[in-house]
Amino acid sequence: MYSSDEKYEVVLKSATDINMSNWQITKTLDTMTMVNNKFVILSIINNLINEGVDKKDIFVTDKSFLISTNYKTYFETGNEFWGEQKDIVKMYSLGRLISMEPNEDIFKMNCLFEFYKKLNSVTNKYLKCRIRSTYLADSYNILFRESIEQAYETLLEGAKKQVCDVFERHISPDINKKDMIIKTLENQKDLCLEKSRKKFQKIMRDSRKKFTYTYNRFDRPVVGIYHPDRHYMEIINADQMYKNGEESDTQIKLKRITKNSPVAIAMLVTGPMVAFLGYLLYREHNVNSQIDTEDLFDIPQDQEEAINNILGNDDGNLLDTGNVKAVDVQVKEMAHYNLNKLEIATNKRVVHLEMNIENKITIETK
């Protein structure tokens, strides 16, 4: 009953005679899409943890992905970024990485990208150009073979070489300006190293809390895995970003909006969201039972039990199948937060919730 491998038509009908405004409809759809995507990610994270992936290697970035960008250029060759020249700027552009548990490698990556940002601010201010990606890729490779100080030095030398190249092309180069820019770049190294050392202990202490806060805060989080053996990253929700999620198997598909009274929003839903909606359906709404009478007594009575069943079952089943995996405490905490968001969007005082399995949906001909 209500498992993630099934597809349902979900209908939200206004519970009053007052029509929902356009912004209310938009907010409801946005909330449904946001929570759907987050439940999919949490299910993947919990499976990864159960498969033995270390929590310190699972990260969220501090930038939301944009609905105005389809990220085709990011993922046209896959969802893995290897730190090479063709990938390194993509990795940098995704934002700072925040791991579920402290990870020194990820901390070093963040420091290097922050240094790259500082150097870029200097070259952009004075020369209106960005430091070549090849220098960032070179320093990234050194970061894990040697030290963060050596990686900084490699990137700095590349930036200085680029500045010199720019001035060598001038007919009458301003040597004083060139020396001033190089000196400014050199000063950034010690400043960034000192700042990094001060940040290290705090990040190592607050990593878990920061991950949860960031994941809950962003409507469209970017989540991935860092592979320490070969120092590359893999984005686990790339399908939500690529072409605005059009090719994602678990993306909510809007079917129709009927704006006469009462307002009705119909969408196709699959994945973990199906079971979470099923839980709220039987707990909060008056429905015609779609399951056997004996199964009705197995429906979870609280959020904790529902989350354990849905995220712990391989097929995302709402009921306890007797083969439920453990659900990580931190994953469960984030699931509670997002289930509360879903409860608000499906509040029975505002909307009436209906769900019909797809192969039983009546096709409208009007």
GROMACS .gro file of N, CA and C in nm, residues 41-138:
model
  294
   41ILE      N    1   1.574   1.282  -0.196
   41ILE     CA    2   1.714   1.293  -0.155
   41ILE      C    3   1.738   1.221  -0.022
   42LEU      N    4   1.648   1.240   0.074
   42LEU     CA    5   1.665   1.175   0.205
   42LEU      C    6   1.661   1.024   0.193
   43SER      N    7   1.576   0.974   0.104
   43SER     CA    8   1.571   0.829   0.081
   43SER      C    9   1.703   0.778   0.025
   44ILE      N   10   1.760   0.855  -0.070
   44ILE     CA   11   1.889   0.817  -0.129
   44ILE      C   12   1.999   0.821  -0.022
   45ILE      N   13   2.001   0.929   0.057
   45ILE     CA   14   2.103   0.942   0.162
   45ILE      C   15   2.095   0.825   0.259
   46ASN      N   16   1.974   0.791   0.303
   46ASN     CA   17   1.961   0.683   0.400
   46ASN      C   18   2.007   0.550   0.340
   47ASN      N   19   1.976   0.527   0.212
   47ASN     CA   20   2.024   0.404   0.146
   47ASN      C   21   2.176   0.402   0.138
   48LEU      N   22   2.236   0.516   0.108
   48LEU     CA   23   2.382   0.523   0.100
   48LEU      C   24   2.447   0.491   0.235
   49ILE      N   25   2.390   0.547   0.340
   49ILE     CA   26   2.443   0.521   0.475
   49ILE      C   27   2.432   0.373   0.508
   50ASN      N   28   2.318   0.312   0.474
   50ASN     CA   29   2.300   0.169   0.499
   50ASN      C   30   2.392   0.083   0.414
   51GLU      N   31   2.436   0.137   0.300
   51GLU     CA   32   2.528   0.064   0.213
   51GLU      C   33   2.673   0.083   0.256
   52GLY      N   34   2.696   0.163   0.358
   52GLY     CA   35   2.831   0.179   0.411
   52GLY      C   36   2.902   0.307   0.374
   53VAL      N   37   2.835   0.398   0.302
   53VAL     CA   38   2.898   0.527   0.271
   53VAL      C   39   2.914   0.606   0.400
   54ASP      N   40   3.032   0.658   0.423
   54ASP     CA   41   3.060   0.736   0.544
   54ASP      C   42   2.985   0.868   0.540
   55LYS      N   43   2.920   0.905   0.649
   55LYS     CA   44   2.844   1.030   0.654
   55LYS      C   45   2.932   1.153   0.629
   56LYS      N   46   3.058   1.145   0.661
   56LYS     CA   47   3.146   1.259   0.639
   56LYS      C   48   3.168   1.285   0.491
   57ASP      N   49   3.135   1.186   0.407
   57ASP     CA   50   3.154   1.202   0.263
   57ASP      C   51   3.025   1.244   0.191
   58ILE      N   52   2.918   1.266   0.266
   58ILE     CA   53   2.792   1.314   0.208
   58ILE      C   54   2.781   1.463   0.239
   59PHE      N   55   2.756   1.543   0.138
   59PHE     CA   56   2.757   1.688   0.157
   59PHE      C   57   2.637   1.755   0.091
   60VAL      N   58   2.606   1.875   0.141
   60VAL     CA   59   2.513   1.966   0.076
   60VAL      C   60   2.591   2.093   0.047
   61THR      N   61   2.557   2.164  -0.062
   61THR     CA   62   2.627   2.288  -0.091
   61THR      C   63   2.550   2.406  -0.031
   62ASP      N   64   2.618   2.518  -0.018
   62ASP     CA   65   2.553   2.634   0.042
   62ASP      C   66   2.487   2.724  -0.063
   63LYS      N   67   2.459   2.667  -0.180
   63LYS     CA   68   2.382   2.738  -0.284
   63LYS      C   69   2.269   2.648  -0.332
   64SER      N   70   2.150   2.706  -0.344
   64SER     CA   71   2.037   2.638  -0.404
   64SER      C   72   2.057   2.632  -0.555
   65PHE      N   73   2.008   2.524  -0.619
   65PHE     CA   74   2.009   2.529  -0.764
   65PHE      C   75   1.891   2.614  -0.812
   66LEU      N   76   1.908   2.677  -0.927
   66LEU     CA   77   1.813   2.777  -0.975
   66LEU      C   78   1.710   2.715  -1.069
   67ILE      N   79   1.584   2.756  -1.057
   67ILE     CA   80   1.482   2.706  -1.148
   67ILE      C   81   1.492   2.774  -1.285
   68SER      N   82   1.567   2.882  -1.293
   68SER     CA   83   1.585   2.953  -1.419
   68SER      C   84   1.699   2.894  -1.503
   69THR      N   85   1.766   2.792  -1.449
   69THR     CA   86   1.880   2.729  -1.517
   69THR      C   87   1.854   2.580  -1.530
   70ASN      N   88   1.876   2.524  -1.650
   70ASN     CA   89   1.851   2.380  -1.664
   70ASN      C   90   1.975   2.294  -1.640
   71TYR      N   91   2.092   2.358  -1.620
   71TYR     CA   92   2.217   2.290  -1.583
   71TYR      C   93   2.260   2.184  -1.684
   72LYS      N   94   2.220   2.203  -1.810
   72LYS     CA   95   2.259   2.107  -1.914
   72LYS      C   96   2.410   2.098  -1.928
   73THR      N   97   2.477   2.213  -1.924
   73THR     CA   98   2.623   2.212  -1.940
   73THR      C   99   2.693   2.148  -1.821
   74TYR      N  100   2.626   2.142  -1.707
   74TYR     CA  101   2.685   2.079  -1.589
   74TYR      C  102   2.686   1.927  -1.604
   75PHE      N  103   2.576   1.871  -1.653
   75PHE     CA  104   2.557   1.726  -1.644
   75PHE      C  105   2.545   1.655  -1.778
   76GLU      N  106   2.584   1.722  -1.887
   76GLU     CA  107   2.572   1.658  -2.017
   76GLU      C  108   2.666   1.538  -2.030
   77THR      N  109   2.771   1.532  -1.949
   77THR     CA  110   2.861   1.416  -1.952
   77THR      C  111   2.851   1.332  -1.825
   78GLY      N  112   2.747   1.354  -1.744
   78GLY     CA  113   2.729   1.277  -1.622
   78GLY      C  114   2.726   1.364  -1.498
   79ASN      N  115   2.711   1.299  -1.383
   79ASN     CA  116   2.697   1.372  -1.257
   79ASN      C  117   2.821   1.362  -1.169
   80GLU      N  118   2.936   1.325  -1.229
   80GLU     CA  119   3.062   1.316  -1.155
   80GLU      C  120   3.158   1.426  -1.199
   81PHE      N  121   3.222   1.490  -1.103
   81PHE     CA  122   3.319   1.596  -1.130
   81PHE      C  123   3.454   1.553  -1.071
   82TRP      N  124   3.557   1.551  -1.158
   82TRP     CA  125   3.683   1.489  -1.121
   82TRP      C  126   3.795   1.588  -1.089
   83GLY      N  127   3.768   1.715  -1.081
   83GLY     CA  128   3.873   1.811  -1.047
   83GLY      C  129   3.964   1.845  -1.161
   84GLU      N  130   3.930   1.798  -1.282
   84GLU     CA  131   4.010   1.831  -1.400
   84GLU      C  132   3.966   1.967  -1.454
   85GLN      N  133   4.038   2.017  -1.553
   85GLN     CA  134   4.011   2.152  -1.602
   85GLN      C  135   3.867   2.168  -1.651
   86LYS      N  136   3.811   2.065  -1.716
   86LYS     CA  137   3.676   2.076  -1.770
   86LYS      C  138   3.569   2.075  -1.660
   87ASP      N  139   3.605   2.028  -1.541
   87ASP     CA  140   3.508   2.015  -1.431
   87ASP      C  141   3.529   2.114  -1.317
   88ILE      N  142   3.650   2.163  -1.302
   88ILE     CA  143   3.686   2.231  -1.177
   88ILE      C  144   3.604   2.358  -1.153
   89VAL      N  145   3.573   2.433  -1.257
   89VAL     CA  146   3.494   2.555  -1.238
   89VAL      C  147   3.349   2.520  -1.202
   90LYS      N  148   3.299   2.408  -1.255
   90LYS     CA  149   3.165   2.361  -1.217
   90LYS      C  150   3.162   2.330  -1.067
   91MET      N  151   3.266   2.261  -1.020
   91MET     CA  152   3.275   2.227  -0.878
   91MET      C  153   3.277   2.354  -0.793
   92TYR      N  154   3.357   2.449  -0.835
   92TYR     CA  155   3.368   2.576  -0.764
   92TYR      C  156   3.233   2.650  -0.763
   93SER      N  157   3.163   2.647  -0.876
   93SER     CA  158   3.038   2.723  -0.890
   93SER      C  159   2.923   2.665  -0.808
   94LEU      N  160   2.932   2.538  -0.771
   94LEU     CA  161   2.823   2.476  -0.694
   94LEU      C  162   2.814   2.532  -0.553
   95GLY      N  163   2.921   2.593  -0.504
   95GLY     CA  164   2.918   2.651  -0.371
   95GLY      C  165   3.004   2.575  -0.272
   96ARG      N  166   3.007   2.625  -0.150
   96ARG     CA  167   3.085   2.561  -0.043
   96ARG      C  168   3.019   2.430  -0.002
   97LEU      N  169   3.100   2.328   0.021
   97LEU     CA  170   3.048   2.196   0.057
   97LEU      C  171   3.038   2.184   0.209
   98ILE      N  172   2.923   2.135   0.256
   98ILE     CA  173   2.901   2.117   0.400
   98ILE      C  174   2.868   1.969   0.423
   99SER      N  175   2.955   1.899   0.491
   99SER     CA  176   2.939   1.754   0.508
   99SER      C  177   2.855   1.722   0.631
  100MET      N  178   2.795   1.601   0.630
  100MET     CA  179   2.711   1.558   0.741
  100MET      C  180   2.792   1.544   0.869
  101GLU      N  181   2.917   1.504   0.854
  101GLU     CA  182   3.010   1.494   0.966
  101GLU      C  183   3.142   1.554   0.921
  102PRO      N  184   3.229   1.596   1.013
  102PRO     CA  185   3.353   1.664   0.976
  102PRO      C  186   3.437   1.585   0.876
  103ASN      N  187   3.487   1.655   0.774
  103ASN     CA  188   3.569   1.593   0.670
  103ASN      C  189   3.682   1.689   0.633
  104GLU      N  190   3.804   1.650   0.663
  104GLU     CA  191   3.918   1.739   0.642
  104GLU      C  192   3.943   1.764   0.494
  105ASP      N  193   3.922   1.664   0.409
  105ASP     CA  194   3.941   1.683   0.265
  105ASP      C  195   3.846   1.789   0.211
  106ILE      N  196   3.719   1.780   0.252
  106ILE     CA  197   3.620   1.877   0.206
  106ILE      C  198   3.654   2.016   0.258
  107PHE      N  199   3.704   2.022   0.380
  107PHE     CA  200   3.747   2.151   0.433
  107PHE      C  201   3.857   2.212   0.346
  108LYS      N  202   3.953   2.131   0.306
  108LYS     CA  203   4.062   2.179   0.221
  108LYS      C  204   4.009   2.228   0.086
  109MET      N  205   3.915   2.155   0.028
  109MET     CA  206   3.855   2.196  -0.099
  109MET      C  207   3.789   2.333  -0.085
  110ASN      N  208   3.714   2.352   0.022
  110ASN     CA  209   3.648   2.480   0.044
  110ASN      C  210   3.749   2.593   0.058
  111CYS      N  211   3.859   2.565   0.128
  111CYS     CA  212   3.964   2.667   0.145
  111CYS      C  213   4.025   2.705   0.009
  112LEU      N  214   4.052   2.605  -0.074
  112LEU     CA  215   4.112   2.633  -0.204
  112LEU      C  216   4.017   2.715  -0.291
  113PHE      N  217   3.891   2.678  -0.292
  113PHE     CA  218   3.793   2.752  -0.372
  113PHE      C  219   3.775   2.895  -0.320
  114GLU      N  220   3.784   2.912  -0.188
  114GLU     CA  221   3.774   3.045  -0.130
  114GLU      C  222   3.894   3.130  -0.171
  115PHE      N  223   4.013   3.069  -0.174
  115PHE     CA  224   4.134   3.140  -0.217
  115PHE      C  225   4.122   3.179  -0.365
  116TYR      N  226   4.071   3.088  -0.446
  116TYR     CA  227   4.048   3.116  -0.589
  116TYR      C  228   3.953   3.234  -0.605
  117LYS      N  229   3.848   3.237  -0.522
  117LYS     CA  230   3.752   3.348  -0.527
  117LYS      C  231   3.820   3.481  -0.493
  118LYS      N  232   3.906   3.480  -0.391
  118LYS     CA  233   3.974   3.603  -0.350
  118LYS      C  234   4.068   3.653  -0.460
  119LEU      N  235   4.143   3.560  -0.520
  119LEU     CA  236   4.234   3.599  -0.627
  119LEU      C  237   4.157   3.652  -0.748
  120ASN      N  238   4.044   3.587  -0.777
  120ASN     CA  239   3.962   3.633  -0.889
  120ASN      C  240   3.910   3.774  -0.867
  121SER      N  241   3.877   3.806  -0.742
  121SER     CA  242   3.825   3.940  -0.713
  121SER      C  243   3.930   4.046  -0.744
  122VAL      N  244   4.058   4.011  -0.725
  122VAL     CA  245   4.166   4.105  -0.753
  122VAL      C  246   4.184   4.122  -0.904
  123THR      N  247   4.194   4.009  -0.978
  123THR     CA  248   4.216   4.018  -1.123
  123THR      C  249   4.096   4.079  -1.194
  124ASN      N  250   3.977   4.053  -1.142
  124ASN     CA  251   3.858   4.111  -1.203
  124ASN      C  252   3.852   4.262  -1.180
  125LYS      N  253   3.893   4.304  -1.061
  125LYS     CA  254   3.890   4.447  -1.027
  125LYS      C  255   3.986   4.528  -1.114
  126TYR      N  256   4.108   4.475  -1.132
  126TYR     CA  257   4.210   4.553  -1.201
  126TYR      C  258   4.227   4.518  -1.349
  127LEU      N  259   4.192   4.395  -1.388
  127LEU     CA  260   4.215   4.353  -1.526
  127LEU      C  261   4.089   4.305  -1.598
  128LYS      N  262   3.978   4.299  -1.525
  128LYS     CA  263   3.851   4.254  -1.582
  128LYS      C  264   3.864   4.114  -1.646
  129CYS      N  265   3.931   4.024  -1.574
  129CYS     CA  266   3.945   3.887  -1.624
  129CYS      C  267   3.943   3.789  -1.506
  130ARG      N  268   3.917   3.661  -1.537
  130ARG     CA  269   3.914   3.556  -1.436
  130ARG      C  270   4.037   3.467  -1.453
  131ILE      N  271   4.087   3.417  -1.343
  131ILE     CA  272   4.205   3.329  -1.346
  131ILE      C  273   4.171   3.201  -1.421
  132ARG      N  274   4.260   3.158  -1.506
  132ARG     CA  275   4.237   3.042  -1.591
  132ARG      C  276   4.210   2.918  -1.506
  133SER      N  277   4.115   2.838  -1.555
  133SER     CA  278   4.075   2.717  -1.481
  133SER      C  279   4.187   2.615  -1.469
  134THR      N  280   4.280   2.617  -1.564
  134THR     CA  281   4.391   2.519  -1.559
  134THR      C  282   4.474   2.536  -1.432
  135TYR      N  283   4.489   2.660  -1.384
  135TYR     CA  284   4.566   2.684  -1.262
  135TYR      C  285   4.491   2.631  -1.139
  136LEU      N  286   4.359   2.643  -1.140
  136LEU     CA  287   4.280   2.589  -1.029
  136LEU      C  288   4.285   2.437  -1.029
  137ALA      N  289   4.279   2.377  -1.148
  137ALA     CA  290   4.286   2.231  -1.158
  137ALA      C  291   4.422   2.180  -1.110
  138ASP      N  292   4.529   2.250  -1.147
  138ASP     CA  293   4.664   2.209  -1.102
  138ASP      C  294   4.675   2.214  -0.950
   0.00000   0.00000   0.00000
